[in-house]
Amino acid sequence: MHDDDDDDDRPPVIVVEDHQDSRQMLCDFLAAYGVPCVTATDGRSAIEALQIHRPCLILLDLMMPGMDGFQFRRAQAALEDRELAAVPIIVLTAMPLDIDHAARLGAMATVQKPIDLDRLLALIRGYCGSDGSGESAG
Amino acid sequence: MAPGVSPSSVRRLSDFIRARRDDIVEDWAARVRSLSPARELSHTAIVDHLPLILARVADMVEAAQTGVPMSLGDLPQRHALDRLGRGFDFDQIVIEFNLLRRAILDLWATEMGAEIDVRELRHLGDAFDGALADSAAKYASAREKLLKALDSVSEAALGSADLEVFLQNLVTSMLTGTEAVDTCVVLLREGDILRVRAAAGLEEELRTGFFVKTGEGFAGRVASEASPVFLRHAADDPIVKSPAIRAKGVRALYGVPLRREDRVIGVAHIGSLTAFEFSDEDKLLFRTMVSRATSGIVKAQILADLQRAETAQRFLADASRELAGSLDYQVTLEKIARLAVPAIADWCVVDLRENGFLRRVSVAHADPAKEKLARELEERYPTDPDASVGVPQVIRSGVTEWSADLSDEDLRAGARDDAHLGVLRELGLKAYIIVPIRTRRGPLGAIALITAESNRRYSATDVRVAEDLGRRVGMAIENALLYQEAQEAVAVRDRVLAVVSHDLRNQLGVVKMGTHLLARKLEATADKNEFHRPIDTIERTADSMQRLVTDLLDMAALQAGKLTVEPQPLVVADILEEACRSQQLIAAAKGVKLTVHSVAVDVRIMADRERLLQALANLLGNAIKFTDQGGSVTLRANAGDEDVTIAVDDTGTGIPTEHLDRIFDPYQSLQRTEQRGTGLGLYISKGIVVRHGGRLEVESTVGKGSTFMITLPRLKD
């Protein structure tokens, strides 16, 4: 898990991604645009992170070892805390045909890898209310 | 005067006839030969009973002296029957007797002078009158029977075109048309055997399919001698092989060959349970019927052969259609086994060799209960894969194995134990052909065709048909295997492509994000310009790699028929504007003028927005790439009642005519190494358009430019 900004009490975005470089880079990128970010390497740790950090948005990779994206979504939906069960999901995928899967999963949007960064930032602003102006350069 | 005959001792006509019998016969035979039915006859055939008749005539003439009444007995009748059988009219028989009288009297006149005993002369006249009267009566009645018999042959022939029915009619009419005939059998030749094909009174022989080799047994001797054979005590005669003839206690047995030109095509025989002899009349009748029936049999055989050939051809055609129609050879082999029954077999069994084991792919028989029996049999007595005969041997050697006739010995040889033999006998197997299923990879299996209930026997022609089937099945299986392998190769390629592209995208994402982050952080520093160029290069390279991956995935999806499109109503004018906007920077950078012509807003189409933009981006990108600085690229649309055509015009280099039909081919474009990127753009664009139910066409003139046109159905309100 990666806490980017300890002083920030805004709800973070969770990046659930097994590929280490991708995970780290995405979080660094979001942090550069002032979006607080925590990471999880699979579905199980994502559920824990969800309960600890109460994020405003989940960026979810589908293909992961252990608990994959689909299993995570089922586990999330089954949470007793209805607020946590309803945290919106954006699916990150490198597979062109995953759009159907994302729809079945109830995702709000699908973002193809390599990620269109402008579009991703726009989506985050939409769900988390951050306008990205509070960037922490350096 | 002949030597050794003294005139003094030959004062009487009767003595003269006896003494000069041979001369009289020779003289007479020379005269008779001028009669038309006699021209082709041998000397012996012409002479017939004449020496005997002359001896009796002499006896009758002598009665003038002795007063003892004599007669010609049945000789005139027998002669008349002989002549009837040789095609003489009755008039010609009258002439024969007149010629005989002339021969006697002329020789007498030449040698003895005119003087003749009147009483002797009268007795001679009586003898001839009697002979003629007896001949006439016999001739008339025999001829009537003969005509009836021939009628029955014709009726039998007319009754059916089916050879078996014709033959059965024939033997039945033989029994009803003659006295003292209790059995009648027709055997036809099949190679070097004669097989019973119709029987009356000896039905047992037909039921068991009795056969003998030519030269062996009674019928075999008739065939090898090519002439009639007669036995008085057939049941006890060592030559007779038929158990049925022995069991029935047949006495007189008369067999005649069925001849067509110089060939014996079969044998027919009649038998009596009471008499030890047949009358000449019955024999003649039988010979005549058989000779008349032969041409009918030959015709029916030819017809039957033709029908068999036709059935075989139809079967092969049907089988080929099935083979061509499906690449799932398991299912196809089942169907072919079903087609083979009953077209060319009562049983059809297909075995394939898989990993050194035999697998029974199909068993077909008209009766499902028998199929079950065959499958149980195979489970109880599995085929020994090392057997030196049958299916394993055929698969090993690739050489056909067949038997025109399965004997009980064959079944015994093939049976594992008594119970097995019992089942084999019960199945009533008659003949079989096992052909290899051959492929270029070697024999793959075998098809067994077996006959039972139909009593059908196999010939060399059937073997050719079966081998043809084996070849066709082999080719079909080979095609199916090749197809399967190709499918598997494509599936492997798709899996590899999916995995590789997934990883590539992930990692490209990291590169792009990293570069972006780096650029952002550098913006604040003084060294920003120093780093601008390398960062820009990294970003462009990553973008280009991303396009490559996307193209590869799209190509794979197109080839697998899995490219998904989600059409929605689109305003054409908006699409053109957006497509242009995305290429404007590139065009400007190259110094190419990119313009879009407006189109009415009510012109709409149903299309997947992203996919259509992808296709247009490809076309516009190409147009800009192949147009020199100062040239122009135009995007426009023409709306018809039914269709909308979106066209990309350029003033570029153009495409040579000989390349025009290849530019949409993915592999062709892959070979164009001078081009950057995969060169899959046109192939993918066309795939996208076709997937929408539209078409992508090109017109081009070298040195003037090209026009690519996408035509899609217009959306009506």
Short mmCIF file of N, CA and C in Angstrom, two decimals, chain B residues 116-246:
data_model
loop_
_atom_site.label_atom_id
_atom_site.label_comp_id
_atom_site.label_asym_id
_atom_site.label_seq_id
_atom_site.Cartn_x
_atom_site.Cartn_y
_atom_site.Cartn_z
N ILE B 116 -38.01 -104.34 -110.92
CA ILE B 116 -38.13 -104.31 -109.47
C ILE B 116 -39.38 -105.05 -109.05
N ASP B 117 -39.32 -105.74 -107.95
CA ASP B 117 -40.47 -106.50 -107.46
C ASP B 117 -41.55 -105.54 -107.00
N VAL B 118 -42.74 -105.69 -107.54
CA VAL B 118 -43.82 -104.74 -107.25
C VAL B 118 -44.23 -104.80 -105.79
N ARG B 119 -44.22 -106.03 -105.25
CA ARG B 119 -44.62 -106.15 -103.84
C ARG B 119 -43.62 -105.44 -102.94
N GLU B 120 -42.33 -105.65 -103.30
CA GLU B 120 -41.30 -104.96 -102.52
C GLU B 120 -41.48 -103.43 -102.62
N LEU B 121 -41.78 -103.01 -103.83
CA LEU B 121 -41.95 -101.57 -104.06
C LEU B 121 -43.11 -101.03 -103.22
N ARG B 122 -44.21 -101.87 -103.14
CA ARG B 122 -45.36 -101.43 -102.37
C ARG B 122 -44.98 -101.33 -100.87
N HIS B 123 -44.26 -102.33 -100.40
CA HIS B 123 -43.84 -102.31 -98.99
C HIS B 123 -42.92 -101.11 -98.70
N LEU B 124 -42.08 -100.81 -99.70
CA LEU B 124 -41.21 -99.63 -99.52
C LEU B 124 -42.07 -98.37 -99.37
N GLY B 125 -43.08 -98.30 -100.24
CA GLY B 125 -43.98 -97.14 -100.18
C GLY B 125 -44.70 -97.07 -98.85
N ASP B 126 -45.17 -98.25 -98.36
CA ASP B 126 -45.86 -98.26 -97.06
C ASP B 126 -44.94 -97.76 -95.96
N ALA B 127 -43.68 -98.26 -96.02
CA ALA B 127 -42.72 -97.86 -94.98
C ALA B 127 -42.58 -96.33 -94.93
N PHE B 128 -42.44 -95.76 -96.10
CA PHE B 128 -42.27 -94.30 -96.14
C PHE B 128 -43.55 -93.56 -95.75
N ASP B 129 -44.67 -94.08 -96.19
CA ASP B 129 -45.94 -93.44 -95.81
C ASP B 129 -46.09 -93.44 -94.29
N GLY B 130 -45.80 -94.63 -93.70
CA GLY B 130 -45.90 -94.74 -92.24
C GLY B 130 -44.94 -93.79 -91.54
N ALA B 131 -43.72 -93.75 -92.05
CA ALA B 131 -42.71 -92.87 -91.45
C ALA B 131 -43.18 -91.42 -91.47
N LEU B 132 -43.72 -91.03 -92.61
CA LEU B 132 -44.17 -89.64 -92.73
C LEU B 132 -45.34 -89.36 -91.79
N ALA B 133 -46.28 -90.34 -91.72
CA ALA B 133 -47.43 -90.13 -90.85
C ALA B 133 -46.98 -89.99 -89.39
N ASP B 134 -46.07 -90.90 -88.94
CA ASP B 134 -45.59 -90.83 -87.56
C ASP B 134 -44.83 -89.53 -87.31
N SER B 135 -43.98 -89.17 -88.25
CA SER B 135 -43.21 -87.93 -88.11
C SER B 135 -44.13 -86.73 -87.98
N ALA B 136 -45.16 -86.74 -88.86
CA ALA B 136 -46.06 -85.59 -88.89
C ALA B 136 -46.74 -85.43 -87.54
N ALA B 137 -47.27 -86.57 -86.99
CA ALA B 137 -47.99 -86.50 -85.72
C ALA B 137 -47.05 -86.00 -84.62
N LYS B 138 -45.84 -86.59 -84.57
CA LYS B 138 -44.89 -86.22 -83.52
C LYS B 138 -44.46 -84.76 -83.67
N TYR B 139 -44.19 -84.43 -84.92
CA TYR B 139 -43.71 -83.07 -85.18
C TYR B 139 -44.74 -82.05 -84.69
N ALA B 140 -46.00 -82.32 -85.06
CA ALA B 140 -47.04 -81.35 -84.73
C ALA B 140 -47.20 -81.19 -83.21
N SER B 141 -47.27 -82.36 -82.50
CA SER B 141 -47.51 -82.23 -81.06
C SER B 141 -46.29 -81.63 -80.36
N ALA B 142 -45.10 -82.08 -80.80
CA ALA B 142 -43.89 -81.56 -80.15
C ALA B 142 -43.74 -80.07 -80.41
N ARG B 143 -44.08 -79.68 -81.64
CA ARG B 143 -43.92 -78.28 -81.99
C ARG B 143 -44.85 -77.40 -81.15
N GLU B 144 -46.06 -77.95 -80.93
CA GLU B 144 -47.02 -77.20 -80.13
C GLU B 144 -46.48 -76.99 -78.71
N LYS B 145 -45.95 -78.08 -78.14
CA LYS B 145 -45.39 -77.97 -76.79
C LYS B 145 -44.21 -77.00 -76.75
N LEU B 146 -43.42 -77.12 -77.81
CA LEU B 146 -42.24 -76.26 -77.88
C LEU B 146 -42.65 -74.79 -77.90
N LEU B 147 -43.65 -74.51 -78.72
CA LEU B 147 -44.10 -73.11 -78.81
C LEU B 147 -44.62 -72.64 -77.47
N LYS B 148 -45.36 -73.55 -76.80
CA LYS B 148 -45.87 -73.19 -75.47
C LYS B 148 -44.71 -72.90 -74.52
N ALA B 149 -43.71 -73.80 -74.60
CA ALA B 149 -42.56 -73.63 -73.71
C ALA B 149 -41.85 -72.31 -74.01
N LEU B 150 -41.69 -72.02 -75.29
CA LEU B 150 -41.01 -70.77 -75.66
C LEU B 150 -41.84 -69.57 -75.20
N ASP B 151 -43.17 -69.74 -75.32
CA ASP B 151 -44.06 -68.69 -74.80
C ASP B 151 -43.79 -68.46 -73.33
N SER B 152 -43.65 -69.59 -72.61
CA SER B 152 -43.46 -69.43 -71.17
C SER B 152 -42.13 -68.76 -70.88
N VAL B 153 -41.12 -69.04 -71.72
CA VAL B 153 -39.83 -68.36 -71.54
C VAL B 153 -40.01 -66.85 -71.76
N SER B 154 -40.75 -66.54 -72.83
CA SER B 154 -40.97 -65.12 -73.13
C SER B 154 -41.75 -64.46 -72.00
N GLU B 155 -42.76 -65.22 -71.50
CA GLU B 155 -43.54 -64.66 -70.40
C GLU B 155 -42.67 -64.44 -69.18
N ALA B 156 -41.82 -65.44 -68.91
CA ALA B 156 -40.92 -65.32 -67.76
C ALA B 156 -40.04 -64.09 -67.92
N ALA B 157 -39.60 -63.90 -69.16
CA ALA B 157 -38.72 -62.75 -69.42
C ALA B 157 -39.49 -61.45 -69.28
N LEU B 158 -40.75 -61.47 -69.77
CA LEU B 158 -41.56 -60.25 -69.72
C LEU B 158 -42.01 -59.94 -68.30
N GLY B 159 -42.14 -61.01 -67.51
CA GLY B 159 -42.67 -60.84 -66.16
C GLY B 159 -41.88 -59.83 -65.35
N SER B 160 -40.58 -59.78 -65.57
CA SER B 160 -39.78 -58.87 -64.76
C SER B 160 -38.43 -58.59 -65.41
N ALA B 161 -37.95 -57.38 -65.14
CA ALA B 161 -36.61 -57.04 -65.61
C ALA B 161 -35.58 -57.59 -64.63
N ASP B 162 -36.07 -58.04 -63.49
CA ASP B 162 -35.18 -58.56 -62.46
C ASP B 162 -34.73 -59.97 -62.82
N LEU B 163 -33.44 -60.17 -62.87
CA LEU B 163 -32.87 -61.45 -63.29
C LEU B 163 -33.35 -62.59 -62.41
N GLU B 164 -33.36 -62.38 -61.09
CA GLU B 164 -33.73 -63.47 -60.19
C GLU B 164 -35.18 -63.90 -60.44
N VAL B 165 -36.06 -62.92 -60.64
CA VAL B 165 -37.47 -63.24 -60.86
C VAL B 165 -37.62 -63.99 -62.19
N PHE B 166 -36.90 -63.52 -63.19
CA PHE B 166 -36.95 -64.16 -64.51
C PHE B 166 -36.52 -65.62 -64.41
N LEU B 167 -35.41 -65.85 -63.73
CA LEU B 167 -34.89 -67.22 -63.60
C LEU B 167 -35.88 -68.10 -62.83
N GLN B 168 -36.47 -67.53 -61.80
CA GLN B 168 -37.41 -68.33 -61.01
C GLN B 168 -38.65 -68.67 -61.83
N ASN B 169 -39.13 -67.71 -62.63
CA ASN B 169 -40.26 -67.99 -63.54
C ASN B 169 -39.90 -69.12 -64.48
N LEU B 170 -38.67 -69.08 -64.95
CA LEU B 170 -38.21 -70.06 -65.94
C LEU B 170 -38.23 -71.47 -65.35
N VAL B 171 -37.65 -71.66 -64.18
CA VAL B 171 -37.59 -73.01 -63.62
C VAL B 171 -38.98 -73.51 -63.25
N THR B 172 -39.83 -72.59 -62.81
CA THR B 172 -41.19 -73.00 -62.46
C THR B 172 -41.95 -73.47 -63.70
N SER B 173 -41.80 -72.72 -64.80
CA SER B 173 -42.54 -73.09 -66.01
C SER B 173 -42.00 -74.40 -66.59
N MET B 174 -40.73 -74.68 -66.34
CA MET B 174 -40.15 -75.95 -66.80
C MET B 174 -40.83 -77.12 -66.09
N LEU B 175 -41.10 -76.92 -64.81
CA LEU B 175 -41.73 -77.99 -64.04
C LEU B 175 -43.18 -78.22 -64.49
N THR B 176 -43.88 -77.15 -64.76
CA THR B 176 -45.29 -77.29 -65.11
C THR B 176 -45.44 -77.70 -66.58
N GLY B 177 -44.45 -77.39 -67.41
CA GLY B 177 -44.59 -77.64 -68.85
C GLY B 177 -44.20 -79.04 -69.27
N THR B 178 -43.59 -79.80 -68.43
CA THR B 178 -43.12 -81.11 -68.85
C THR B 178 -43.58 -82.18 -67.86
N GLU B 179 -43.69 -83.42 -68.38
CA GLU B 179 -44.04 -84.52 -67.49
C GLU B 179 -42.74 -85.08 -66.92
N ALA B 180 -42.86 -85.73 -65.82
CA ALA B 180 -41.74 -86.47 -65.22
C ALA B 180 -40.59 -85.58 -64.78
N VAL B 181 -40.74 -84.25 -64.92
CA VAL B 181 -39.68 -83.36 -64.43
C VAL B 181 -40.07 -82.85 -63.04
N ASP B 182 -39.27 -83.17 -62.04
CA ASP B 182 -39.60 -82.80 -60.67
C ASP B 182 -38.69 -81.69 -60.13
N THR B 183 -37.51 -81.55 -60.74
CA THR B 183 -36.60 -80.50 -60.26
C THR B 183 -36.04 -79.75 -61.45
N CYS B 184 -35.82 -78.47 -61.24
CA CYS B 184 -35.17 -77.68 -62.28
C CYS B 184 -34.35 -76.61 -61.58
N VAL B 185 -33.08 -76.51 -62.00
CA VAL B 185 -32.16 -75.58 -61.34
C VAL B 185 -31.38 -74.82 -62.41
N VAL B 186 -31.18 -73.52 -62.17
CA VAL B 186 -30.31 -72.74 -63.06
C VAL B 186 -29.12 -72.24 -62.22
N LEU B 187 -27.92 -72.51 -62.71
CA LEU B 187 -26.70 -71.99 -62.08
C LEU B 187 -26.06 -71.00 -63.04
N LEU B 188 -25.58 -69.89 -62.52
CA LEU B 188 -24.87 -68.93 -63.38
C LEU B 188 -23.42 -68.86 -62.96
N ARG B 189 -22.61 -68.53 -63.95
CA ARG B 189 -21.18 -68.51 -63.73
C ARG B 189 -20.76 -67.20 -63.07
N GLU B 190 -19.91 -67.32 -62.05
CA GLU B 190 -19.28 -66.13 -61.44
C GLU B 190 -17.80 -66.45 -61.38
N GLY B 191 -17.06 -65.96 -62.34
CA GLY B 191 -15.63 -66.30 -62.38
C GLY B 191 -15.45 -67.78 -62.67
N ASP B 192 -14.84 -68.50 -61.74
CA ASP B 192 -14.65 -69.92 -62.02
C ASP B 192 -15.59 -70.79 -61.20
N ILE B 193 -16.66 -70.18 -60.71
CA ILE B 193 -17.65 -71.02 -60.04
C ILE B 193 -19.02 -70.85 -60.70
N LEU B 194 -19.86 -71.85 -60.44
CA LEU B 194 -21.25 -71.80 -60.89
C LEU B 194 -22.10 -71.79 -59.64
N ARG B 195 -23.00 -70.77 -59.55
CA ARG B 195 -23.81 -70.66 -58.34
C ARG B 195 -25.29 -70.79 -58.70
N VAL B 196 -26.02 -71.51 -57.82
CA VAL B 196 -27.45 -71.67 -58.03
C VAL B 196 -28.14 -70.32 -57.90
N ARG B 197 -28.89 -69.94 -58.91
CA ARG B 197 -29.59 -68.65 -58.89
C ARG B 197 -31.10 -68.82 -58.90
N ALA B 198 -31.58 -70.00 -59.31
CA ALA B 198 -33.02 -70.26 -59.27
C ALA B 198 -33.19 -71.76 -59.15
N ALA B 199 -34.20 -72.17 -58.37
CA ALA B 199 -34.41 -73.61 -58.21
C ALA B 199 -35.87 -73.88 -57.95
N ALA B 200 -36.37 -74.98 -58.57
CA ALA B 200 -37.71 -75.47 -58.26
C ALA B 200 -37.55 -76.95 -57.95
N GLY B 201 -38.14 -77.38 -56.85
CA GLY B 201 -37.98 -78.77 -56.44
C GLY B 201 -36.70 -79.00 -55.66
N LEU B 202 -35.73 -78.10 -55.80
CA LEU B 202 -34.47 -78.20 -55.03
C LEU B 202 -34.18 -76.83 -54.40
N GLU B 203 -35.21 -76.25 -53.76
CA GLU B 203 -35.10 -74.90 -53.20
C GLU B 203 -33.95 -74.78 -52.20
N GLU B 204 -33.64 -75.91 -51.55
CA GLU B 204 -32.53 -75.99 -50.61
C GLU B 204 -31.24 -75.41 -51.21
N GLU B 205 -30.99 -75.76 -52.47
CA GLU B 205 -29.77 -75.31 -53.13
C GLU B 205 -29.73 -73.78 -53.26
N LEU B 206 -30.89 -73.19 -53.53
CA LEU B 206 -30.95 -71.73 -53.66
C LEU B 206 -30.73 -71.08 -52.30
N ARG B 207 -31.38 -71.68 -51.28
CA ARG B 207 -31.31 -71.09 -49.94
C ARG B 207 -29.87 -71.07 -49.43
N THR B 208 -29.14 -72.16 -49.68
CA THR B 208 -27.78 -72.23 -49.16
C THR B 208 -26.77 -71.58 -50.10
N GLY B 209 -27.27 -71.13 -51.25
CA GLY B 209 -26.33 -70.51 -52.20
C GLY B 209 -25.33 -71.52 -52.73
N PHE B 210 -25.82 -72.74 -53.01
CA PHE B 210 -24.93 -73.81 -53.45
C PHE B 210 -24.14 -73.42 -54.70
N PHE B 211 -22.85 -73.76 -54.69
CA PHE B 211 -22.04 -73.50 -55.88
C PHE B 211 -21.00 -74.58 -56.07
N VAL B 212 -20.56 -74.77 -57.31
CA VAL B 212 -19.46 -75.71 -57.61
C VAL B 212 -18.48 -75.00 -58.53
N LYS B 213 -17.27 -75.50 -58.52
CA LYS B 213 -16.28 -74.97 -59.46
C LYS B 213 -16.55 -75.58 -60.83
N THR B 214 -16.21 -74.84 -61.89
CA THR B 214 -16.36 -75.43 -63.22
C THR B 214 -15.40 -76.62 -63.29
N GLY B 215 -15.91 -77.71 -63.87
CA GLY B 215 -15.08 -78.92 -63.93
C GLY B 215 -15.37 -79.87 -62.78
N GLU B 216 -16.01 -79.34 -61.72
CA GLU B 216 -16.30 -80.20 -60.58
C GLU B 216 -17.80 -80.39 -60.44
N GLY B 217 -18.21 -81.55 -59.96
CA GLY B 217 -19.63 -81.82 -59.76
C GLY B 217 -20.35 -81.95 -61.09
N PHE B 218 -21.66 -82.12 -61.01
CA PHE B 218 -22.44 -82.36 -62.22
C PHE B 218 -22.49 -81.11 -63.11
N ALA B 219 -22.93 -80.00 -62.49
CA ALA B 219 -23.04 -78.76 -63.27
C ALA B 219 -21.67 -78.33 -63.78
N GLY B 220 -20.65 -78.53 -62.96
CA GLY B 220 -19.29 -78.17 -63.37
C GLY B 220 -18.85 -78.94 -64.59
N ARG B 221 -19.26 -80.22 -64.67
CA ARG B 221 -18.88 -81.01 -65.85
C ARG B 221 -19.63 -80.52 -67.10
N VAL B 222 -20.93 -80.21 -66.93
CA VAL B 222 -21.70 -79.69 -68.07
C VAL B 222 -21.02 -78.43 -68.61
N ALA B 223 -20.57 -77.58 -67.67
CA ALA B 223 -19.94 -76.32 -68.10
C ALA B 223 -18.62 -76.58 -68.80
N SER B 224 -17.80 -77.47 -68.22
CA SER B 224 -16.47 -77.66 -68.81
C SER B 224 -16.56 -78.41 -70.14
N GLU B 225 -17.57 -79.30 -70.28
CA GLU B 225 -17.72 -80.01 -71.56
C GLU B 225 -18.50 -79.17 -72.57
N ALA B 226 -19.19 -78.16 -72.09
CA ALA B 226 -19.98 -77.27 -72.93
C ALA B 226 -20.98 -78.05 -73.79
N SER B 227 -21.45 -79.17 -73.25
CA SER B 227 -22.50 -79.92 -73.96
C SER B 227 -23.36 -80.67 -72.93
N PRO B 228 -24.53 -81.14 -73.34
CA PRO B 228 -25.43 -81.78 -72.38
C PRO B 228 -24.82 -83.01 -71.73
N VAL B 229 -25.16 -83.22 -70.46
CA VAL B 229 -24.72 -84.42 -69.74
C VAL B 229 -25.95 -85.05 -69.11
N PHE B 230 -26.02 -86.41 -69.20
CA PHE B 230 -27.18 -87.09 -68.65
C PHE B 230 -26.75 -88.15 -67.65
N LEU B 231 -27.46 -88.20 -66.51
CA LEU B 231 -27.19 -89.26 -65.51
C LEU B 231 -28.50 -90.01 -65.26
N ARG B 232 -28.40 -91.35 -65.07
CA ARG B 232 -29.60 -92.14 -64.80
C ARG B 232 -29.89 -92.21 -63.30
N HIS B 233 -28.82 -92.30 -62.51
CA HIS B 233 -29.03 -92.44 -61.05
C HIS B 233 -28.27 -91.31 -60.35
N ALA B 234 -28.77 -90.11 -60.51
CA ALA B 234 -28.01 -88.94 -60.04
C ALA B 234 -27.70 -89.02 -58.54
N ALA B 235 -28.70 -89.46 -57.73
CA ALA B 235 -28.51 -89.46 -56.27
C ALA B 235 -27.35 -90.33 -55.86
N ASP B 236 -27.06 -91.36 -56.65
CA ASP B 236 -25.99 -92.28 -56.28
C ASP B 236 -24.73 -92.06 -57.11
N ASP B 237 -24.77 -91.11 -58.03
CA ASP B 237 -23.63 -90.94 -58.93
C ASP B 237 -22.51 -90.18 -58.22
N PRO B 238 -21.30 -90.70 -58.27
CA PRO B 238 -20.20 -90.03 -57.55
C PRO B 238 -19.89 -88.62 -58.08
N ILE B 239 -20.26 -88.37 -59.31
CA ILE B 239 -19.96 -87.04 -59.86
C ILE B 239 -20.79 -85.94 -59.18
N VAL B 240 -21.98 -86.31 -58.68
CA VAL B 240 -22.88 -85.31 -58.11
C VAL B 240 -22.36 -84.85 -56.74
N LYS B 241 -22.25 -83.52 -56.56
CA LYS B 241 -21.75 -82.98 -55.29
C LYS B 241 -22.86 -82.43 -54.41
N SER B 242 -23.98 -82.07 -55.06
CA SER B 242 -25.05 -81.40 -54.32
C SER B 242 -25.68 -82.31 -53.28
N PRO B 243 -25.62 -81.92 -52.00
CA PRO B 243 -26.27 -82.73 -50.96
C PRO B 243 -27.77 -82.80 -51.19
N ALA B 244 -28.34 -81.72 -51.76
CA ALA B 244 -29.79 -81.68 -51.95
C ALA B 244 -30.24 -82.72 -52.98
N ILE B 245 -29.46 -82.88 -54.06
CA ILE B 245 -29.82 -83.87 -55.09
C ILE B 245 -29.76 -85.28 -54.50
N ARG B 246 -28.75 -85.51 -53.67
CA ARG B 246 -28.64 -86.83 -53.02
C ARG B 246 -29.79 -87.05 -52.06
#
